[in-house]
């Protein structure tokens, strides 16, 4: 891994859903870069292609054309994978969704531990790290509870802990605060900023929430599949 | 971290209910096998216990179990005379259905060739075998008679002196053992009036015949008991059982007896096969077929259960894939739950069956072979049944989490 390679780089990726009459162009040659430690927001109207971009970068929705590089390495060229995608997702990516998407039959701490287990970390070390993460997100005292016994905000924080478990180089969040009230939403956004800066991870957050934009280093805008960069909202990271 | 156990714990009620249902189904599969085995064992049990080398029956019949066989008792004497024969016994069997203490019992009566055969070979569980040639009997426990009880059959009352276990006829009725003379007394019992009428008719016929003119003694005898009339043979028996001296070639003895035009001779093994192919064959085949169907049905039900269990988790499986879980993790989740379900159902089936089968009207014999076979079958069903679910789980795309 090159020291200064960007966390993620896309070079002219397009995504076309369907074909013929039902063809939808969701992404039009999107090119962008997110450095490690950079916290970036992605805005845009509904249906503009934000989720499509995020899932393409997340290696779960291959683009029709264009290249995706992670940590300086080409991982996708068009729909063709160049690496073991499962492994890349496991080792370098963290996902957070609008709904928390916790596994309902696992307790809060087990939901974090399962991510560690998938990367081969088991037993006491896994437990310790999971507890640390929950603690840093302020939900340590609910560690033994099932997701159904947690509030929406607590669930989301457990989901964030899980996404951070494997120290990803890139954190992808799709409307993570949509289910939260504005105060809690704000807290979560600030958390992303901290995480990005402290862990030297790239963070890309899709959001509709105009009020907390100042926490981001950069703001990208998407409209009808076209990606543009808005003026820098904050000073550049250190 | 074991996902299967946690998922099961999460849906414990539903999982256990499913396991109980499946367990009952497996219990029936097990029971069917047991009934099949029971019919087979009961059928040949008497033959095996009697342990005769040769069975002499009425010529051209496949008696005495597969069809009626009657032959004169004196064939026994003929058999004794054949070189190499160690012993010959008369054998009589017939079934009666009588009222006893307000309930109806079916008794399959087996006559023992008193005094040579006193029933020492019987598996007695309480009391003793018969010690006198008349009015004593040994009854199977399924008849519900106790030692010391008295039961009236025909004109005489019989004293139950011993109880056997698992002595059942091929029809499923309990066996009772007594001397041949007694068993024939029951078989040929006629009401006093019927006997009187028969003797009167006999006398009438004798009077019409001119032979009694020259032989007045015959007229005198006509209305006396049949046993006092030399012209009447003694009652017929069902078969003669022959045992050979050690080292004697069974085929040579058989050859001699086959020379007698009035009998047919079978070896013990042939008699067994006659019975298995005869009276019990259809019942056996029917149950065998039923059993195959049940296994197939269990497999289908299990597949459906495992499939829906997987469908319920499809979102979680997509999530695991999104997090980069290896296929092994997901395969393990589905398969482990399948095996857990199968194992619990199997254990339940075993214990419920153990408690329930003794109450079945016929014997249910669950052998170790059968248990191993069923365990193996459950395992195969688990794997085959998971196949659908696994296919579904494996084809889930991680981006289904987003939908
Ligand atoms: N699986 C799919 N098949 C066909 N069309 C799709 C599919 N997924 C998305 N689209 C289309 O692609 C376009 C972009 O969708 P996308 O979900 O990326 O929008 P979005 O910006 O995330 O919207 P929202 O803010 O509502 O979440 C939309 O027109 C949508 O209808
Ligand atoms: Mg979206």
XYZ file of C-alpha atoms and ligand atoms in Angstrom:
673
model
C 0.000 0.000 0.000
C 1.478 3.318 -1.080
C 1.730 5.859 1.704
C 0.027 8.663 -0.147
C -2.307 6.735 -2.387
C -5.882 7.993 -2.158
C -8.358 5.842 -0.214
C -10.528 5.695 -3.291
C -10.296 6.929 -6.844
C -12.862 6.566 -9.612
C -11.958 7.269 -13.211
C -14.937 7.927 -15.459
C -17.279 5.313 -14.034
C -20.705 4.981 -15.618
C -23.601 2.822 -14.626
C -26.457 1.959 -16.925
C -29.376 -0.018 -15.507
C -31.518 -2.066 -17.883
C -31.382 -1.733 -21.662
C -33.426 -0.454 -24.620
C -36.559 1.399 -23.603
C -36.068 0.855 -19.906
C -32.476 2.012 -19.897
C -31.543 4.287 -17.003
C -28.199 6.038 -16.923
C -27.569 6.364 -13.207
C -23.919 7.454 -13.380
C -22.264 9.467 -16.158
C -18.477 9.154 -16.157
C -18.036 10.062 -12.535
C -14.473 10.881 -11.598
C -13.440 11.657 -8.053
C -10.843 11.027 -5.406
C -11.015 10.747 -1.651
C -7.774 10.881 0.302
C -7.232 9.009 3.503
C -8.407 11.147 6.394
C -10.752 13.116 4.166
C -14.409 13.370 5.132
C -16.632 13.997 2.119
C -20.382 14.568 1.746
C -22.378 13.576 -1.315
C -25.526 15.622 -1.953
C -28.135 15.487 -4.662
C -31.810 15.060 -5.388
C -33.545 11.759 -5.067
C -32.838 9.423 -7.937
C -29.723 11.303 -8.996
C -27.447 8.286 -8.577
C -25.880 8.776 -5.149
C -26.563 5.275 -3.886
C -25.412 3.877 -7.198
C -22.058 5.635 -6.872
C -21.680 4.474 -3.292
C -22.455 0.843 -4.048
C -20.106 0.875 -7.059
C -17.314 2.167 -4.875
C -18.361 -0.386 -2.255
C -17.706 -3.170 -4.803
C -21.241 -4.495 -4.562
C -22.623 -2.942 -7.742
C -20.133 -3.120 -10.584
C -20.049 -0.112 -12.918
C -20.790 -0.540 -16.609
C -17.533 1.158 -17.505
C -14.684 3.082 -15.894
C -12.072 2.211 -13.296
C -12.140 2.013 -9.524
C -8.901 2.194 -7.569
C -8.606 1.493 -3.867
C -5.399 2.429 -2.071
C -3.863 3.040 -5.481
C -4.679 -0.375 -6.899
C -7.120 -0.964 -9.751
C -9.795 -3.217 -8.318
C -12.462 -2.876 -11.019
C -12.296 -2.056 -14.692
C -15.847 -1.816 -15.927
C -17.760 -4.770 -14.535
C -14.575 -6.796 -14.336
C -13.022 -7.395 -10.893
C -9.238 -7.442 -10.604
C -9.071 -8.569 -7.000
C -11.005 -10.799 -4.639
C -13.874 -8.394 -3.968
C -15.003 -10.247 -0.856
C -11.562 -9.812 0.633
C -11.377 -6.144 -0.260
C -14.769 -5.501 1.267
C -13.761 -7.417 4.359
C -10.388 -5.769 4.858
C -10.719 -2.233 3.552
C -14.345 -1.132 3.450
C -16.903 -0.286 6.067
C -20.585 0.219 5.274
C -23.285 2.127 7.089
C -26.855 2.352 5.827
C -29.933 4.415 6.368
C -31.481 1.648 8.444
C -28.990 0.217 10.852
C -28.980 -3.264 9.238
C -27.844 -5.060 12.326
C -28.266 -8.819 12.441
C -31.371 -9.260 14.605
C -30.322 -12.459 16.330
C -26.972 -11.120 17.523
C -26.470 -8.810 20.488
C -24.868 -5.395 19.984
C -21.391 -6.653 20.829
C -21.836 -9.788 18.717
C -22.841 -7.632 15.768
C -19.455 -5.962 16.024
C -17.647 -9.207 16.747
C -19.085 -10.884 13.652
C -17.258 -8.354 11.477
C -14.038 -9.182 13.346
C -14.767 -12.898 13.101
C -15.150 -12.592 9.350
C -11.607 -11.200 9.270
C -10.358 -14.027 11.448
C -10.259 -12.235 14.789
C -12.023 -14.336 17.391
C -12.270 -14.868 21.113
C -10.975 -12.462 23.742
C -9.161 -10.047 21.422
C -12.335 -9.711 19.368
C -14.380 -9.104 22.472
C -11.978 -6.497 23.777
C -11.858 -4.612 20.492
C -15.644 -4.740 20.074
C -16.125 -3.404 23.572
C -13.641 -0.587 22.926
C -15.526 0.406 19.799
C -18.923 0.336 21.499
C -17.449 2.335 24.344
C -16.029 4.976 22.033
C -19.478 5.305 20.468
C -21.195 5.531 23.831
C -23.208 2.326 23.648
C -21.018 0.074 25.801
C -23.674 -0.369 28.446
C -26.067 -1.830 25.858
C -23.518 -4.362 24.578
C -25.523 -7.411 25.607
C -28.834 -6.226 24.173
C -30.382 -7.429 20.957
C -30.864 -4.738 18.285
C -34.612 -4.808 18.898
C -33.989 -3.502 22.414
C -31.953 -0.521 21.216
C -33.158 2.906 20.078
C -32.654 3.950 16.451
C -29.674 6.122 17.398
C -28.091 3.361 19.469
C -28.574 0.876 16.640
C -26.927 3.260 14.226
C -23.972 3.690 16.539
C -23.579 -0.068 16.859
C -23.659 -0.240 13.057
C -20.928 2.378 12.912
C -18.870 0.419 15.434
C -19.254 -2.624 13.234
C -18.195 -0.692 10.125
C -15.072 0.478 11.982
C -14.208 -2.929 13.416
C -11.668 -3.877 10.769
C -10.063 -0.428 10.583
C -11.270 0.191 7.037
C -9.428 2.573 4.774
C -12.742 3.755 3.397
C -16.026 4.239 5.212
C -19.165 4.456 3.067
C -22.386 5.736 4.593
C -25.700 6.038 2.762
C -28.023 8.481 4.531
C -26.921 7.284 7.967
C -28.809 9.996 9.831
C -32.122 9.806 8.002
C -33.709 7.825 10.808
C -32.302 10.041 13.566
C -33.463 13.361 15.031
C -31.399 16.388 14.085
C -29.387 16.511 17.312
C -28.443 12.865 17.087
C -27.850 13.237 13.358
C -25.436 16.022 14.018
C -23.596 13.926 16.611
C -23.233 11.069 14.166
C -21.887 13.360 11.443
C -19.307 14.752 13.871
C -18.413 11.230 14.768
C -17.622 10.527 11.106
C -15.382 13.513 11.026
C -13.494 12.344 14.103
C -13.224 8.835 12.797
C -11.933 9.966 9.435
C -9.351 12.238 10.910
C -8.234 9.968 13.740
C -8.148 6.701 11.814
C -6.782 8.254 8.617
C -9.711 6.728 6.744
C -11.552 8.169 3.786
C -15.205 8.809 4.583
C -17.978 9.286 2.023
C -21.394 10.165 3.394
C -24.540 10.481 1.287
C -26.862 12.925 3.004
C -29.870 15.155 2.514
C -29.179 16.991 5.715
C -28.110 20.533 4.757
C -27.571 21.604 8.376
C -24.494 19.610 9.227
C -22.503 20.203 6.073
C -19.809 22.231 7.831
C -18.345 19.079 9.390
C -17.197 17.891 5.955
C -13.902 18.652 4.289
C -15.436 18.551 0.823
C -18.875 18.361 -0.679
C -19.702 16.506 -3.866
C -22.927 17.040 -5.707
C -24.777 14.650 -7.918
C -27.496 15.540 -10.387
C -28.946 13.116 -12.910
C -25.820 10.976 -12.793
C -23.418 13.900 -13.159
C -20.914 14.409 -10.366
C -19.668 17.912 -9.563
C -17.638 19.306 -6.696
C -19.106 22.172 -4.661
C -16.966 24.882 -3.121
C -14.920 23.769 -0.181
C -17.041 24.178 2.937
C -14.271 23.816 5.421
C -10.546 24.260 5.650
C -8.508 21.387 4.257
C -7.543 18.663 6.716
C -4.146 18.756 8.283
C -18.793 -17.224 16.799
C -21.519 -19.681 15.980
C -24.273 -17.941 14.054
C -26.545 -20.987 13.767
C -26.915 -21.419 17.518
C -27.622 -17.739 18.005
C -30.226 -17.687 15.272
C -31.881 -20.784 16.742
C -31.899 -19.188 20.184
C -33.448 -16.058 18.705
C -36.280 -18.058 17.133
C -36.297 -20.737 19.812
C -40.041 -21.269 20.093
C -40.574 -21.647 16.398
C -37.505 -23.810 16.016
C -38.534 -26.195 18.780
C -42.067 -26.440 17.482
C -40.685 -27.337 14.068
C -38.363 -29.888 15.649
C -41.248 -31.473 17.554
C -43.329 -31.707 14.382
C -40.461 -33.208 12.493
C -39.700 -35.489 15.422
C -43.236 -36.863 15.342
C -42.908 -37.453 11.637
C -39.618 -39.290 12.129
C -41.201 -41.233 14.973
C -43.822 -42.473 12.541
C -41.117 -43.394 10.038
C -39.373 -45.268 12.837
C -42.644 -46.860 13.931
C -43.425 -47.989 10.409
C -40.070 -49.684 10.239
C -40.727 -51.222 13.630
C -44.141 -52.511 12.628
C -42.646 -53.993 9.475
C -40.009 -55.726 11.538
C -42.598 -56.759 14.122
C -44.813 -58.420 11.559
C -41.836 -60.282 10.169
C -40.621 -61.431 13.575
C -44.053 -62.395 14.878
C -44.702 -64.386 11.763
C -41.682 -66.609 12.075
C -41.376 -66.566 15.822
C -43.332 -69.745 16.460
C -41.518 -71.536 13.653
C -38.197 -70.451 15.084
C -39.133 -71.441 18.626
C -40.429 -74.837 17.515
C -37.077 -75.303 15.837
C -38.004 -78.346 13.726
C -35.688 -79.659 11.009
C -38.582 -80.912 8.905
C -42.252 -80.047 8.673
C -44.557 -82.799 7.414
C -47.859 -81.368 6.194
C -50.868 -82.500 4.175
C -49.795 -83.370 0.641
C -49.691 -80.496 -1.855
C -50.509 -77.896 0.759
C -48.323 -75.087 2.037
C -49.593 -75.517 5.560
C -50.047 -75.241 8.355
C -49.655 -71.436 8.505
C -50.111 -70.318 4.928
C -53.131 -72.600 4.442
C -55.055 -75.320 6.200
C -53.260 -78.645 6.570
C -54.757 -81.814 8.009
C -53.073 -85.122 8.285
C -53.602 -88.223 10.399
C -51.823 -88.217 13.721
C -50.280 -91.585 12.997
C -47.878 -89.998 10.497
C -45.929 -89.281 13.666
C -45.362 -93.007 14.154
C -44.270 -93.367 10.554
C -41.799 -90.518 10.983
C -40.316 -92.099 14.104
C -39.519 -95.177 12.038
C -37.378 -93.325 9.478
C -33.647 -93.822 10.160
C -31.942 -90.638 11.362
C -35.054 -89.184 13.036
C -34.371 -88.142 16.607
C -37.896 -87.098 17.415
C -41.290 -86.461 15.843
C -44.088 -84.417 17.386
C -47.644 -83.695 16.419
C -48.472 -80.046 15.923
C -51.928 -78.538 16.081
C -52.889 -74.918 15.758
C -56.126 -73.032 15.423
C -57.508 -69.705 16.587
C -60.528 -69.125 18.787
C -62.221 -65.884 19.740
C -64.092 -66.090 23.033
C -65.596 -63.910 25.707
C -63.619 -63.851 28.910
C -64.613 -61.700 31.864
C -66.672 -59.458 29.649
C -64.040 -58.873 27.002
C -63.345 -60.652 23.803
C -59.989 -62.392 23.444
C -58.488 -64.039 20.419
C -56.337 -67.002 21.311
C -54.155 -68.873 18.888
C -54.023 -72.323 20.451
C -50.953 -74.473 19.851
C -51.134 -78.120 20.849
C -48.028 -79.630 22.409
C -47.247 -83.222 21.723
C -47.705 -84.463 25.301
C -45.810 -86.168 26.856
C -42.763 -85.839 24.576
C -43.176 -82.081 24.307
C -44.049 -80.356 27.572
C -43.173 -76.889 26.349
C -39.793 -76.657 28.073
C -38.658 -74.498 25.177
C -41.226 -71.811 25.845
C -39.916 -68.381 26.957
C -41.727 -68.404 30.292
C -41.630 -65.116 32.216
C -43.719 -66.236 35.185
C -45.195 -69.485 36.431
C -44.169 -72.771 34.831
C -44.764 -74.906 31.789
C -47.523 -77.540 31.712
C -47.006 -80.468 34.060
C -50.002 -82.609 33.185
C -51.629 -83.759 29.962
C -54.929 -82.080 30.656
C -56.499 -78.811 31.778
C -53.337 -76.774 32.011
C -52.200 -74.071 29.674
C -49.424 -71.538 29.181
C -50.645 -68.203 27.804
C -48.884 -65.263 26.220
C -48.816 -62.081 28.245
C -50.704 -60.207 25.491
C -53.795 -62.306 26.218
C -54.088 -60.545 29.535
C -54.431 -63.734 31.561
C -52.604 -64.170 34.844
C -51.040 -67.228 36.426
C -53.688 -69.016 38.466
C -56.612 -67.789 36.403
C -59.119 -70.234 35.003
C -60.645 -69.947 31.556
C -63.382 -72.130 30.142
C -62.914 -73.229 26.555
C -65.294 -75.784 25.133
C -66.556 -78.001 27.928
C -63.497 -77.825 30.116
C -61.881 -75.249 32.312
C -58.184 -74.623 31.883
C -55.782 -73.482 34.530
C -53.246 -70.880 33.402
C -49.957 -72.135 34.847
C -47.433 -69.974 33.015
C -47.012 -66.776 31.017
C -44.788 -66.307 27.982
C -43.553 -63.145 26.369
C -43.581 -62.251 22.667
C -45.292 -65.466 21.583
C -47.586 -64.095 18.884
C -49.195 -65.739 15.873
C -48.635 -64.384 12.387
C -52.077 -62.810 12.676
C -50.954 -60.902 15.754
C -52.938 -62.963 18.283
C -51.403 -64.188 21.493
C -50.500 -67.878 21.627
C -51.696 -70.366 24.231
C -50.050 -73.763 24.694
C -51.702 -76.924 25.967
C -51.597 -80.615 25.215
C -52.759 -81.699 21.772
C -55.616 -83.688 23.297
C -56.906 -80.540 24.994
C -56.449 -78.364 21.929
C -58.384 -80.880 19.857
C -61.095 -81.052 22.483
C -61.519 -77.315 22.030
C -61.283 -77.475 18.251
C -63.840 -80.238 17.832
C -66.056 -79.253 20.713
C -69.702 -79.732 19.914
C -72.733 -78.960 22.028
C -74.248 -81.942 23.897
C -77.339 -81.696 21.761
C -75.271 -81.756 18.550
C -73.498 -84.896 19.764
C -76.755 -86.582 20.703
C -78.264 -85.740 17.325
C -75.159 -86.964 15.505
C -75.240 -90.281 17.384
C -78.949 -90.682 16.695
C -78.376 -89.977 13.018
C -75.506 -92.444 13.011
C -77.770 -95.108 14.504
C -80.436 -94.253 11.939
C -77.958 -94.736 9.091
C -76.784 -98.025 10.650
C -80.332 -99.302 10.864
C -80.875 -98.535 7.178
C -77.787 -100.480 6.238
C -78.155 -104.252 5.951
C -74.678 -104.832 7.373
C -76.102 -104.310 10.850
C -78.469 -107.237 10.223
C -75.519 -109.602 10.223
C -73.453 -107.505 12.671
C -75.793 -106.368 15.439
C -72.795 -105.219 17.513
C -72.275 -102.350 15.079
C -75.776 -101.115 15.741
C -74.965 -101.114 19.451
C -71.854 -99.074 18.913
C -73.398 -96.536 16.568
C -74.701 -94.337 19.380
C -71.594 -94.584 21.513
C -68.740 -92.002 21.445
C -66.696 -91.825 18.219
C -63.578 -93.009 20.074
C -65.314 -96.356 20.702
C -65.941 -96.836 17.022
C -62.861 -98.318 15.368
C -64.256 -97.120 12.033
C -63.658 -93.470 13.056
C -60.129 -92.219 12.908
C -58.688 -90.070 15.654
C -58.843 -86.305 14.952
C -56.413 -84.931 12.380
C -53.402 -82.805 13.286
C -51.962 -79.785 11.436
C -48.426 -81.028 10.953
C -45.766 -83.360 12.246
C -42.511 -81.784 13.351
C -39.393 -83.820 12.915
C -35.973 -83.307 14.442
C -32.989 -85.252 13.174
C -30.123 -86.873 14.953
C -26.922 -84.870 14.784
C -24.937 -85.352 11.582
C -27.825 -86.813 9.630
C -28.250 -85.450 6.100
C -31.571 -83.687 5.971
C -31.985 -84.394 2.247
C -31.813 -88.162 2.698
C -34.559 -88.161 5.329
C -36.623 -85.840 3.229
C -36.265 -88.099 0.242
C -37.713 -90.986 2.236
C -40.668 -88.958 3.492
C -41.384 -87.437 0.108
C -41.919 -90.981 -1.046
C -45.089 -91.067 1.059
C -47.907 -90.018 -1.255
C -50.109 -88.463 1.434
C -47.696 -85.813 2.741
C -45.450 -82.980 1.664
C -42.237 -82.211 3.540
C -40.606 -78.803 4.052
C -37.435 -77.835 5.810
C -37.665 -75.333 8.663
C -36.247 -72.611 6.431
C -38.758 -73.371 3.659
C -41.593 -73.197 6.149
C -40.325 -69.769 7.200
C -40.227 -68.561 3.623
C -43.733 -69.926 2.964
C -45.015 -67.876 5.825
C -43.163 -64.717 4.849
C -44.310 -64.989 1.245
C -47.802 -66.007 2.210
C -49.988 -64.507 4.894
C -47.723 -61.625 5.887
C -46.328 -60.723 2.500
C -48.900 -58.155 1.514
C -48.981 -56.486 4.903
C -45.220 -56.354 4.804
C -45.071 -54.852 1.329
C -47.780 -52.352 2.151
C -45.912 -51.102 5.179
C -42.627 -51.111 3.306
C -44.113 -48.872 0.636
C -45.673 -46.627 3.207
C -42.335 -46.262 4.850
C -40.635 -45.195 1.635
C -43.392 -42.642 1.073
C -43.007 -41.296 4.581
C -39.291 -40.835 4.144
C -39.920 -38.949 0.901
C -42.558 -36.787 2.563
C -40.257 -36.047 5.487
C -37.572 -35.009 3.034
C -39.945 -32.653 1.236
C -41.268 -31.121 4.437
C -37.762 -30.741 5.775
C -36.666 -29.043 2.540
C -39.515 -26.585 2.796
C -38.800 -25.837 6.432
C -35.099 -25.321 5.778
C -35.870 -23.221 2.717
C -38.190 -20.873 4.586
C -35.719 -20.712 7.452
C -33.117 -19.551 4.932
C -35.509 -17.090 3.281
C -36.162 -15.523 6.669
C -32.456 -14.831 6.976
C -31.802 -13.784 3.418
C -31.284 -10.151 4.342
C -28.816 -11.109 7.053
C -27.023 -13.402 4.651
C -26.711 -10.560 2.131
C -25.346 -8.403 4.930
C -22.770 -11.024 5.855
C -21.726 -11.216 2.215
C -21.477 -7.432 2.082
C -19.145 -7.556 5.048
C -17.052 -9.980 3.028
C -17.985 -13.219 4.814
C -16.653 -16.331 3.120
C -19.146 -18.753 1.556
C -18.146 -21.234 4.213
C -19.648 -19.038 6.928
C -22.997 -18.901 5.147
C -22.960 -22.569 4.208
C -22.198 -23.364 7.845
C -25.099 -21.248 9.053
C -27.648 -23.053 6.874
C -26.215 -26.567 7.250
C -25.655 -26.361 10.993
C -29.243 -25.319 11.550
C -30.389 -28.171 9.338
C -28.332 -30.692 11.291
C -29.430 -29.257 14.603
C -33.039 -29.542 13.522
C -32.480 -33.074 12.276
C -30.648 -34.121 15.436
C -33.268 -32.739 17.809
C -36.055 -34.278 15.747
C -34.257 -37.618 15.746
C -33.741 -37.648 19.499
C -37.366 -36.646 20.055
C -38.511 -39.359 17.674
C -36.472 -41.912 19.578
C -37.804 -41.017 23.000
C -41.410 -40.440 21.996
C -41.323 -43.737 20.127
C -39.850 -45.541 23.093
C -42.705 -44.326 25.264
C -45.417 -44.805 22.676
C -44.666 -48.002 20.802
C -45.403 -50.404 23.679
C -49.029 -49.215 23.530
C -49.384 -50.253 19.907
C -51.658 -53.268 19.427
C -48.936 -55.120 17.534
C -45.312 -55.456 18.286
C -43.075 -52.585 17.122
C -39.492 -53.750 16.999
C -36.951 -50.970 16.599
C -33.569 -52.555 16.017
C -30.198 -50.863 16.299
C -29.731 -51.369 12.574
C -32.887 -49.436 12.000
C -31.770 -46.603 14.287
C -28.492 -46.311 12.436
C -30.322 -46.425 9.133
C -32.695 -43.695 10.236
C -29.892 -41.502 11.569
C -28.193 -41.844 8.225
C -31.453 -41.088 6.403
C -32.037 -37.984 8.532
C -28.541 -36.811 7.717
C -29.113 -37.273 4.009
C -32.489 -35.545 4.302
C -30.805 -32.643 6.110
C -28.247 -32.227 3.362
C -30.688 -32.668 0.500
C -33.253 -30.541 2.294
C -30.749 -27.721 2.761
C -29.802 -27.792 -0.907
C -32.627 -25.479 -1.944
C -31.921 -23.082 0.897
C -28.187 -23.150 0.246
C -28.717 -22.425 -3.427
C -30.827 -19.459 -2.506
C -28.331 -18.254 0.087
C -25.394 -18.608 -2.275
C -27.085 -16.698 -5.065
C -27.906 -13.689 -2.880
C -26.064 -10.581 -4.008
C -24.606 -8.397 -1.288
C -26.337 -5.342 -2.755
C -29.684 -6.836 -1.767
C -28.955 -5.295 1.597
C -29.696 -1.955 -0.013
C -33.148 -2.914 -1.237
N -31.379 -1.930 -9.634
C -31.800 -0.923 -10.437
N -32.369 -1.199 -11.625
C -32.792 -0.224 -12.423
N -32.698 1.073 -12.143
C -32.139 1.424 -10.967
C -31.675 0.440 -10.046
N -31.172 1.053 -8.950
C -31.324 2.382 -9.192
N -31.899 2.596 -10.383
C -32.178 3.884 -10.981
O -30.985 4.630 -11.045
C -31.188 5.959 -10.705
C -30.328 6.336 -9.541
O -30.737 5.643 -8.402
P -30.055 5.798 -6.965
O -30.668 4.808 -6.045
O -28.597 5.749 -7.148
O -30.518 7.276 -6.568
P -30.247 8.061 -5.204
O -29.559 9.296 -5.608
O -29.599 7.197 -4.225
O -31.738 8.399 -4.764
P -32.293 8.535 -3.268
O -31.831 9.870 -2.772
O -33.762 8.523 -3.458
O -31.800 7.420 -2.497
C -32.676 6.098 -10.407
O -33.313 6.602 -11.546
C -33.123 4.722 -10.145
O -34.451 4.536 -10.559
Mg -30.166 6.321 -2.316
